[in-house]
Short mmCIF file of C-alpha atoms in Angstrom, two decimals:
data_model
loop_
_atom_site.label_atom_id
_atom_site.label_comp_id
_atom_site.label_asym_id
_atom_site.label_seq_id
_atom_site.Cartn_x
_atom_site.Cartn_y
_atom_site.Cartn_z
CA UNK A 671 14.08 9.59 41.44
CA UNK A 672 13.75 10.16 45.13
CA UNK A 673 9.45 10.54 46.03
CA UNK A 674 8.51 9.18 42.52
CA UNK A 675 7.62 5.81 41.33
CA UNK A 676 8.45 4.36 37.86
CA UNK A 677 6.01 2.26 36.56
CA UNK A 678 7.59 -1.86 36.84
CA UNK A 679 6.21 -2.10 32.91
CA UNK A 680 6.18 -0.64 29.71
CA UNK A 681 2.87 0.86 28.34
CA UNK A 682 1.96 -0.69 24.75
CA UNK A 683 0.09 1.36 22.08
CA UNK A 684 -3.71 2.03 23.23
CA UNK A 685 -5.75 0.70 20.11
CA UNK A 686 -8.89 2.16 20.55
CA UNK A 687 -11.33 4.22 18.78
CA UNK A 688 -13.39 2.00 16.09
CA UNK A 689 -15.34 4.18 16.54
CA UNK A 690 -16.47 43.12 12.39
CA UNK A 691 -17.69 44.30 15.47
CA UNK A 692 -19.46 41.76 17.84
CA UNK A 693 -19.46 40.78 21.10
CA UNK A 694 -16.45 40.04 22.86
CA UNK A 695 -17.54 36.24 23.73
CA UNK A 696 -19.18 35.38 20.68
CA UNK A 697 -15.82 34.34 18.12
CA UNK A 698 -13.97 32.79 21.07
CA UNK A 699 -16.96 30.52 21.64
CA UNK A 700 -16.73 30.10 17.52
CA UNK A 701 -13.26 29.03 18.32
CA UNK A 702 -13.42 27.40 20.77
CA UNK A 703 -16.39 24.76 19.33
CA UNK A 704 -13.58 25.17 16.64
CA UNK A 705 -11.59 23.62 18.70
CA UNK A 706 -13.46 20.53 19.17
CA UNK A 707 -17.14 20.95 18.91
CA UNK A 708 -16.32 22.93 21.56
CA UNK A 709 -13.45 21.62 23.65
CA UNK A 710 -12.36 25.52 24.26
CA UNK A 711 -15.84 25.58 26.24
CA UNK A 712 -14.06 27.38 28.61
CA UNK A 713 -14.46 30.79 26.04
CA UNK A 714 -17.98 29.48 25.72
CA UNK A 715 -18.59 29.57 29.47
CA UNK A 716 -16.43 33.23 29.78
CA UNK A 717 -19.70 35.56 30.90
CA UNK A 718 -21.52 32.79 32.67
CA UNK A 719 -17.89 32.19 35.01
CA UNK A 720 -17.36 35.62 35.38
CA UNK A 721 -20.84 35.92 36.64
CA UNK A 722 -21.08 33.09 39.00
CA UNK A 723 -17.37 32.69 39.67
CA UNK A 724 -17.87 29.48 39.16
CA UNK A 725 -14.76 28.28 38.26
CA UNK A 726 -14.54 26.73 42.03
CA UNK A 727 -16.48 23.91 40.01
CA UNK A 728 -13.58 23.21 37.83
CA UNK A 729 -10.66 20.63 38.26
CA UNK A 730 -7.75 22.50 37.43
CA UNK A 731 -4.02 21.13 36.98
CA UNK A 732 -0.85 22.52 37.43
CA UNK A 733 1.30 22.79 33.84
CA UNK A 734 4.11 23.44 35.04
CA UNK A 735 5.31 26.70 33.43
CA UNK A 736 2.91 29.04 34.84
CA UNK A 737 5.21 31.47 35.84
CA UNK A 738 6.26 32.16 31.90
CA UNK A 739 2.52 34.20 32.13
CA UNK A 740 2.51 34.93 35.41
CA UNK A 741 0.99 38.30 36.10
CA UNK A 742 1.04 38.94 32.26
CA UNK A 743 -2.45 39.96 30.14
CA UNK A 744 -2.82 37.82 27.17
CA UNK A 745 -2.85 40.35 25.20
CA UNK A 746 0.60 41.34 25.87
CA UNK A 747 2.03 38.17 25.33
CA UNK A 748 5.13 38.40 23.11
CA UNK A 749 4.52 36.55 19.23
CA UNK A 750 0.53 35.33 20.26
CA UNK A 751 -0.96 32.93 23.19
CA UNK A 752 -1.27 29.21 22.46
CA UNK A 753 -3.76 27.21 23.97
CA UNK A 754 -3.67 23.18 24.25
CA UNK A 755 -7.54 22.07 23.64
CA UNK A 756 -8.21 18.27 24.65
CA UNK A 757 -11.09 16.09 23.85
CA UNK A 758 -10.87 12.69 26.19
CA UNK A 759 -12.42 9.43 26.34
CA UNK A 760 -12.84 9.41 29.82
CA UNK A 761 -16.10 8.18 30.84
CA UNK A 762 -17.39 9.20 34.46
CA UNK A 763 -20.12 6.18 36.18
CA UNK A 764 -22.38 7.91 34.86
CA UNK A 765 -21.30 8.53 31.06
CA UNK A 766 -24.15 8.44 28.42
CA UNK A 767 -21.47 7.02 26.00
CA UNK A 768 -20.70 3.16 26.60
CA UNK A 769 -19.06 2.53 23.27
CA UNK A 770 -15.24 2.10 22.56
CA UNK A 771 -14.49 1.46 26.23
CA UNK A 772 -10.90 1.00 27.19
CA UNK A 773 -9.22 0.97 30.20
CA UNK A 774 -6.98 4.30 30.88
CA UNK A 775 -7.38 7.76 29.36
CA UNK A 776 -6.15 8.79 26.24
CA UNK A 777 -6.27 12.54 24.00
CA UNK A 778 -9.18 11.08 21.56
CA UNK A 779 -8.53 14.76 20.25
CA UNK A 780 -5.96 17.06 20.63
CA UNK A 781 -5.74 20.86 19.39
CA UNK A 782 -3.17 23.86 19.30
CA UNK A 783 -4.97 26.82 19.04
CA UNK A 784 -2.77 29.94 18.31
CA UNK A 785 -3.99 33.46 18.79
CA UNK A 786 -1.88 36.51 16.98
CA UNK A 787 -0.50 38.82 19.34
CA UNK A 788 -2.26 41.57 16.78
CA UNK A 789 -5.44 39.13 17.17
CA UNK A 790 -6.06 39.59 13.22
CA UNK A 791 -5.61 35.05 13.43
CA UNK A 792 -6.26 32.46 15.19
CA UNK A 793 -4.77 28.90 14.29
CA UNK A 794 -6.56 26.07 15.42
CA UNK A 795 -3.99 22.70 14.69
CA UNK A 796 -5.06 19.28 15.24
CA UNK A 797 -2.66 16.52 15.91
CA UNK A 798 -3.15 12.84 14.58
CA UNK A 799 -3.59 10.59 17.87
CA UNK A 800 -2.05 7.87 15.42
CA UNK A 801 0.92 10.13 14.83
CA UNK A 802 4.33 8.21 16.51
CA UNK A 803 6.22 10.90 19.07
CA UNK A 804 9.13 11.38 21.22
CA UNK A 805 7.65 12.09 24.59
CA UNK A 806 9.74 13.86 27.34
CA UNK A 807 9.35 12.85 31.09
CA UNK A 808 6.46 13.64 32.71
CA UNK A 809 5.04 13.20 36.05
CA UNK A 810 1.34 11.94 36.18
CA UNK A 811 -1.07 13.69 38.71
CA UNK A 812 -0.66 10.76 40.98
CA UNK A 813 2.94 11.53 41.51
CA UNK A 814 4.09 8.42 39.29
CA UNK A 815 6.91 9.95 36.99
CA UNK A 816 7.26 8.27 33.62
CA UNK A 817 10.78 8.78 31.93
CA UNK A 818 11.12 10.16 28.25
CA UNK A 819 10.93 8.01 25.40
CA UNK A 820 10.82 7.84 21.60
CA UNK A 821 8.47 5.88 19.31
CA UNK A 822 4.89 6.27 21.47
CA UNK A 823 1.68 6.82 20.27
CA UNK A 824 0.53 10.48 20.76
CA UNK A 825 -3.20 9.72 22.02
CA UNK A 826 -1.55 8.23 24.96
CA UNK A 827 -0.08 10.72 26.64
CA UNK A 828 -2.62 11.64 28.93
CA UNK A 829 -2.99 8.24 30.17
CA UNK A 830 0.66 8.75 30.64
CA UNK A 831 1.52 11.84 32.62
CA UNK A 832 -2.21 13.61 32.67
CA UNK A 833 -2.51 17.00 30.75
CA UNK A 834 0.28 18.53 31.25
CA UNK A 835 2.03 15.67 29.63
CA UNK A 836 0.09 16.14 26.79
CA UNK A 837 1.22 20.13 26.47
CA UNK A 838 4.76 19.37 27.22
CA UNK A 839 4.88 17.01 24.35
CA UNK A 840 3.13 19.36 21.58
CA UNK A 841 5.88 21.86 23.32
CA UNK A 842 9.00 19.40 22.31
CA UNK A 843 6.73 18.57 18.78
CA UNK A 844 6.06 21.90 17.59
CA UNK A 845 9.22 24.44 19.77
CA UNK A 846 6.26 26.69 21.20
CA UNK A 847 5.53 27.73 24.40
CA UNK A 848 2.00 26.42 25.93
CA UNK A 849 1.40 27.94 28.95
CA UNK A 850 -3.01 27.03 28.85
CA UNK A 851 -4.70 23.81 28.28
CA UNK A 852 -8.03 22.83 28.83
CA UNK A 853 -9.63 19.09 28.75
CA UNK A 854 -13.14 18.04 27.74
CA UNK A 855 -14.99 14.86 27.75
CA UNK A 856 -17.40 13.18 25.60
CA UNK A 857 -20.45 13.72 27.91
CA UNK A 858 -19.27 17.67 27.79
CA UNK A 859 -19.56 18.39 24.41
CA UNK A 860 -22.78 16.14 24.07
CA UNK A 861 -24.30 18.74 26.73
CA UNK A 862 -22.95 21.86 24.79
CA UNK A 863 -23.82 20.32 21.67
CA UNK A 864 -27.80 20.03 22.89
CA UNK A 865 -27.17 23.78 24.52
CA UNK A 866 -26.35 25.06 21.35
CA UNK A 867 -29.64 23.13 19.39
CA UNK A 868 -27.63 21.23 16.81
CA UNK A 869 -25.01 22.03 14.09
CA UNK A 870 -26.15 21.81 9.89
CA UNK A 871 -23.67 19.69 8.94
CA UNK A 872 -23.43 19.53 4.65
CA UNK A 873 -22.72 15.43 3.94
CA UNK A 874 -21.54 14.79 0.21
CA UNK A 875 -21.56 10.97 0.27
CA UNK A 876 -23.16 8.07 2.77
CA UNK A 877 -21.47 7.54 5.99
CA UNK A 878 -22.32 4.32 7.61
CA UNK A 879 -20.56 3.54 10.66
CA UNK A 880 -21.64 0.07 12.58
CA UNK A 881 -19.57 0.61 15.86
CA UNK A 882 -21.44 3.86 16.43
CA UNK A 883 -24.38 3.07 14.20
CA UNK A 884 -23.87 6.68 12.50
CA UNK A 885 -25.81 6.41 9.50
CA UNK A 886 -26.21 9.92 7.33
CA UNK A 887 -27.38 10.31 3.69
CA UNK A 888 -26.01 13.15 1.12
CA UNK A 889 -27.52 16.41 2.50
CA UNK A 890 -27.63 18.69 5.22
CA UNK A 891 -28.50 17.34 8.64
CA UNK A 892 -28.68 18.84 11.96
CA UNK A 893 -26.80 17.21 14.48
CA UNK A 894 -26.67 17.44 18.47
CA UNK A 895 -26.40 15.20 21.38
CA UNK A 896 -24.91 11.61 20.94
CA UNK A 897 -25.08 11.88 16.98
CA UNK A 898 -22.84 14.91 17.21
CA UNK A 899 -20.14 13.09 19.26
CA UNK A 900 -20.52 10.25 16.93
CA UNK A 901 -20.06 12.26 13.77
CA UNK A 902 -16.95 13.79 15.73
CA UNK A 903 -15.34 10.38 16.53
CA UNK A 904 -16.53 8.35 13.41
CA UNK A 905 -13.19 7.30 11.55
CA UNK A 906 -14.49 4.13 10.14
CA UNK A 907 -17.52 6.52 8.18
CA UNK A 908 -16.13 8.93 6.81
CA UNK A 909 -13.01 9.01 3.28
CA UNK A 910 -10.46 6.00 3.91
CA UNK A 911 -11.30 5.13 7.49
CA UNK A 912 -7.97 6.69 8.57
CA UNK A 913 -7.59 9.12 11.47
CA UNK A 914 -6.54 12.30 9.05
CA UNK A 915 -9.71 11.37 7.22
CA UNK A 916 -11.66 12.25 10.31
CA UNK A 917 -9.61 15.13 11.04
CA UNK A 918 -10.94 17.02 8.10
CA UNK A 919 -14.29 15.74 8.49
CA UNK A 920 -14.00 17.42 12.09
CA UNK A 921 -12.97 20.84 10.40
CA UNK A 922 -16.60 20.32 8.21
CA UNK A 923 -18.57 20.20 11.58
CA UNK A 924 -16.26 22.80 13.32
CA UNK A 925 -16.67 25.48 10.69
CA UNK A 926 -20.48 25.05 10.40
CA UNK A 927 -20.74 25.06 14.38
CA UNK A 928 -18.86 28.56 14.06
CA UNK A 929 -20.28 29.78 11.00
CA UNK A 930 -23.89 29.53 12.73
CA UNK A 931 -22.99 30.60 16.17
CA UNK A 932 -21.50 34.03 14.33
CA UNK A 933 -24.42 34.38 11.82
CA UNK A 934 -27.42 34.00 14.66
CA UNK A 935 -25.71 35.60 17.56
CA UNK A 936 -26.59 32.19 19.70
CA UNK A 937 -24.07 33.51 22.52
CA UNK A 938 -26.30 36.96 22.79
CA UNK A 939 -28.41 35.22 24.83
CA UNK A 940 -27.57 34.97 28.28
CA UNK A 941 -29.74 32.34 29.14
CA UNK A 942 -27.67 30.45 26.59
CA UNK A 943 -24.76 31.20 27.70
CA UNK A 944 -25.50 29.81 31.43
CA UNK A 945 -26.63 26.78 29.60
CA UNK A 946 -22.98 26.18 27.80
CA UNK A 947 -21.14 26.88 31.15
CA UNK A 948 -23.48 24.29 33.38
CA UNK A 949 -23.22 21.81 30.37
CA UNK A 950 -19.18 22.71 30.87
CA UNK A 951 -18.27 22.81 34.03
CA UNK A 952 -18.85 19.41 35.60
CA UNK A 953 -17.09 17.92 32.09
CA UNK A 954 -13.87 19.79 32.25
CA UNK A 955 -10.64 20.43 33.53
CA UNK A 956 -8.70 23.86 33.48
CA UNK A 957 -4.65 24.68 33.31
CA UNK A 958 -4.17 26.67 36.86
CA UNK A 959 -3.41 29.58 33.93
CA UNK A 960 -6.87 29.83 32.79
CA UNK A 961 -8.89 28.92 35.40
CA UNK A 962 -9.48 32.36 36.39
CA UNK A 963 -12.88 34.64 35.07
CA UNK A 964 -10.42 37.63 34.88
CA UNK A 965 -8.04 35.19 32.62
CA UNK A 966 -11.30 33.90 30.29
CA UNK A 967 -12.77 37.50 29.55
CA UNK A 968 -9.07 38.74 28.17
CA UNK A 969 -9.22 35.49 25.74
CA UNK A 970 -12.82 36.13 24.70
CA UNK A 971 -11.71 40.36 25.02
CA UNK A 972 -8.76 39.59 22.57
CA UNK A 973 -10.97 37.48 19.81
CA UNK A 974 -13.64 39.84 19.52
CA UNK A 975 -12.95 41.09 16.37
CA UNK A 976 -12.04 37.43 14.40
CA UNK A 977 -14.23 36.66 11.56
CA UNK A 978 -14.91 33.30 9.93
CA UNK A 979 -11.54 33.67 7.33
CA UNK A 980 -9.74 34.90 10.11
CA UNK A 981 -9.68 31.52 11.86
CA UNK A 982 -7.72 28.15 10.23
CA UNK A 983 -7.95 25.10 10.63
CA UNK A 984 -5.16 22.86 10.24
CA UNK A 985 -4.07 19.50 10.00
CA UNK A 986 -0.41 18.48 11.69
CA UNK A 987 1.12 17.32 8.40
CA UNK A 988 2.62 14.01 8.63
CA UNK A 989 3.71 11.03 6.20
CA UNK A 990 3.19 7.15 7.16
CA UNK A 991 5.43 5.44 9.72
CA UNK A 992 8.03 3.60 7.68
CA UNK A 993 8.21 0.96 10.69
CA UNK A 994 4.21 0.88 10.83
CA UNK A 995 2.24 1.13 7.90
CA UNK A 996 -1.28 1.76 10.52
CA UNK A 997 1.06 4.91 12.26
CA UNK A 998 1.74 8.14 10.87
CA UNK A 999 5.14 10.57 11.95
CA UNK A 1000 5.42 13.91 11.17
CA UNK A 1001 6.17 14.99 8.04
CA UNK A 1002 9.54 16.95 8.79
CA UNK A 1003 9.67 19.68 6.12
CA UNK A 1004 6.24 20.83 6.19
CA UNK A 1005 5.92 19.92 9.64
CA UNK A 1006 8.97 22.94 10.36
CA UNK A 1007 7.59 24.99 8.02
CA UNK A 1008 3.93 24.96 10.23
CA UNK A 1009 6.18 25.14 13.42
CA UNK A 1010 8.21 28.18 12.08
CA UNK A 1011 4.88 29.96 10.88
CA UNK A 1012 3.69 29.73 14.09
CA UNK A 1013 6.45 30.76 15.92
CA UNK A 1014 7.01 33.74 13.74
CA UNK A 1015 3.90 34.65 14.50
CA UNK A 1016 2.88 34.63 10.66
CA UNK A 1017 -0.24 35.24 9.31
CA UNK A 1018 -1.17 32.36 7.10
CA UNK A 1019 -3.93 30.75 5.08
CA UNK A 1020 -4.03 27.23 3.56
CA UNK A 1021 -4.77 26.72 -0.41
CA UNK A 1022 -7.71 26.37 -2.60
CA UNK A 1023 -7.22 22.93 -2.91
CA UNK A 1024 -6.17 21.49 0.57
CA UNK A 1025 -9.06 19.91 1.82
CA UNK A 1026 -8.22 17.25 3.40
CA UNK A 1027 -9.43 12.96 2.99
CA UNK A 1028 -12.71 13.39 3.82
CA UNK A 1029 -14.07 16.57 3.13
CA UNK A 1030 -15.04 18.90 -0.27
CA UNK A 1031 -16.21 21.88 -0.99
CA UNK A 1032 -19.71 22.59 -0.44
CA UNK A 1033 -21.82 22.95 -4.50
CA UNK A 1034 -23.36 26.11 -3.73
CA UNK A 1035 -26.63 25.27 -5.22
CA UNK A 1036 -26.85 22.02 -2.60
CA UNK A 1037 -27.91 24.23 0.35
CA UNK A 1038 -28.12 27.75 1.43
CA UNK A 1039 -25.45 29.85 2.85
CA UNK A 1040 -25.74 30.74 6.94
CA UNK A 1041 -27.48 33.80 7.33
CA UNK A 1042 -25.21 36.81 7.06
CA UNK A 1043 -24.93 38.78 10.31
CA UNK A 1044 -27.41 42.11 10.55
CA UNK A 1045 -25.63 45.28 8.74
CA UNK A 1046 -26.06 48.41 6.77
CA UNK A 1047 -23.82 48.45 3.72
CA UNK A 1048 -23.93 52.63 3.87
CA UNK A 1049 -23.66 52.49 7.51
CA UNK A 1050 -20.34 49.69 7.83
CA UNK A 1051 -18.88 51.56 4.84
CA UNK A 1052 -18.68 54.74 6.36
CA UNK A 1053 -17.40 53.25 9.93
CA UNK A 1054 -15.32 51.06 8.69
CA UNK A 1055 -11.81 52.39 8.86
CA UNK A 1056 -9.20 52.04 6.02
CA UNK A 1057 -6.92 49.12 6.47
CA UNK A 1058 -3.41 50.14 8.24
CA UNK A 1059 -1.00 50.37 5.41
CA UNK A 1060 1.25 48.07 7.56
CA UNK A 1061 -1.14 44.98 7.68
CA UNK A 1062 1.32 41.76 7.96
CA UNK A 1063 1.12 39.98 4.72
CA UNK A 1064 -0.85 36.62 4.22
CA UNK A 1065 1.07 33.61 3.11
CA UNK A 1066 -0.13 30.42 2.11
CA UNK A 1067 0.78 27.08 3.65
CA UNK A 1068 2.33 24.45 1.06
CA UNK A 1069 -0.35 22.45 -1.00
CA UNK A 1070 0.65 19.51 1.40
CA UNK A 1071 -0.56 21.03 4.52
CA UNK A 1072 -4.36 20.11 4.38
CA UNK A 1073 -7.03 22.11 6.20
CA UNK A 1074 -9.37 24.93 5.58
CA UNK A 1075 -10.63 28.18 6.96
CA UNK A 1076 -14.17 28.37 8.79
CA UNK A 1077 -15.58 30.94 5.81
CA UNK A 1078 -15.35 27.84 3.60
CA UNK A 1079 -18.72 25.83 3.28
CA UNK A 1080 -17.26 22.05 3.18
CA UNK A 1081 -19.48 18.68 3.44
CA UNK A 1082 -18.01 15.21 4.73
CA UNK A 1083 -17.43 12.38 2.04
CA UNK A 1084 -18.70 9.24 3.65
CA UNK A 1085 -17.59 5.77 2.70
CA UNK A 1086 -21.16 4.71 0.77
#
């Protein structure tokens, strides 16, 4: 193609990794740690942006499809926004994290977070960087254009066309429309973990990982900084060693992370809030779509009312690769009936018993609940209004689709 370059050779499989009332800002930042101990920083960081208008600090990239939103209020979007969160292993000279170097870039963690257009849900889906894709062409930010092909390994994507790469595959994966994407690296959500003072994480068996040296003993610990990331990443630690086991362990961490920041009101604090967007900013790179303060405050403006059952976390249900027994693919019949959920626009929960690998529920006696948030019963009772007669329905996911809400209290099984 005329101005592009192909690349002369193939790229092989990356192997890396051994390794109801509050605030407006306060459950987007819940969902947005959701999304990968806070890979939707960008909801964390709304007030402090909108403040500052700091966003000249961000690197932004161009999707592509902008003008499907252009000059259109999230909340006014047609079936419910979707939002591509990214976690990379990029490393900058500087990067507190030497471990599991490789060379390129790859989508160490990659989320679809789906917001109702009634805002009553928001979906938070994480896809398996083992899981083996079709990827359509894409044109890297260096102008190199990479044609489509089948059978590639879905964590390397970004190495492949950059971000919006990444989106337009989970667009040809899952039939939805992504017009916002954000990107986060590992030294970001070490800084927002430390900004935020640590997340009690429940642990229900040892995890012992060497390559990290993660080391954790049944009980609740606290966990911030470089162990946070660790506990994030650790595969090797945590149920079979596979990369769906450390999926669910994620969802343990991401519900506690949102669970607290709901119960204490951590994002009332202003000074707080500067410290998530400085921690941010110099980490992280915005779609052209969202990289606006006016654009941030309608996300944040459109969660405010989500509580903790209101948000799901789910796992991208897939089978193993019959041509790769270390490689998943997606498993086709749950995987459309996710897709057409979503779509739809549905309203859905996943079951009782759908943890996933590496995570159980929490014995209630083993620690105490977060703190509820301030009320009076009298008071919320006579405020509250009645529930509208028309509510949507909520249906439940097949027993095959793992994942959990953030209301449920879940701890990690290790591999001791």
């Amino acid at each position: 193609m005329p101005g592009r370059t192909t690349p002369t050779s193939p790229r092989g499989i990356a192997r890396h990794g051994r390794l109801r009332r509050r605030g407006p800002v306060r459950p987007l930042l819940a969902l947005v740690a959701g999304g990968l101990a806070v890979v939707l920083v960008s909801g964390a960081s709304v007030a402090a942006i909108a403040v500052r208008s700091a966003t000249s600090e961000v690197s932004t990239v161009v999707l592509g499809n902008e003008d499907t939103v252009q000059d259109v209020r999230i909340s006014e979007i047609t079936g419910g926004a979707n939002i591509l969160l990214v976690g990379t292993d990029v490393r900058a000279a500087d990067s507190q994290i030497d471990a599991g170097t490789t060379d390129g870039a790859r989508n160490d963690v990659t989320i679809l977070v789906h917001l109702s257009e009634d805002h009553s849900q928001m979906s938070a889906v994480s896809f398996p960087r083992d899981m083996i894709v079709s990827v359509p062409d894409c044109t890297g930010p260096d102008g190199t254009y990479y044609p489509a092909e089948t059978r590639v390994q879905f964590n390397t994507t970004l190495d492949r066309g950059g971000l919006s790469c990444t989106v337009s595959t989970v667009e040809s994966i899952t039939g939805l429309a992504i017009p916002y994407a954000s990107a986060i690296t590992f030294d970001g959500v070490i800084e927002m973990s430390n900004a935020l003072g640590g997340v009690d994480v429940c642990v229900a068996q040892q995890i012992t990982d060497t390559d990290s040296g993660l080391d954790l003993s049944p009980g609740t610990h606290s966990l911030q900084g470089v162990d946070a990331l660790a506990f994030l990443r650790t595969r090797h630690g945590v149920g079979d060693g596979s990369d769906l086991a450390r999926i669910s362990s994620q969802q343990v961490f991401l519900s506690a992370m949102m669970r607290q920041i709901l119960s204490v009101g951590t994002l009332s604090n202003p000074a707080t809030l500067y410290k998530l967007a400085s921690a941010a900013l110099s980490n992280m790179e915005l779609s052209s779509t969202l990289n606006s303060p006016d654009t941030l405050v309608q996300l944040a403006y459109a969660a405010r009312d989500l509580s903790p059952a209101e948000i799901v976390f789910v796992q991208y249900p897939v089978v193993d690769d019959p041509y790769d027994s270390n490689r998943v693919v997606a498993s086709e019949a749950d995987a459309a009936t996710l897709n057409a959920a979503l779509a739809a626009d549905t309203k859905f929960t996943v079951g009782d018993e759908s943890n996933g690998r590496a995570s159980v529920a929490q014995d209630p006696s083993a620690a105490p609940s977060a703190p509820a948030s301030p009320s009076t019963p009298a008071a919320d009772a006579e405020a509250a209004p009645a529930a509208p007669a028309t509510e949507a329905p909520v249906s439940t996911l097949p027993s095959t689709i793992s994942g959990q809400t953030a209301a449920e209290e879940t701890c990690s099984l290790g591999n001791g």
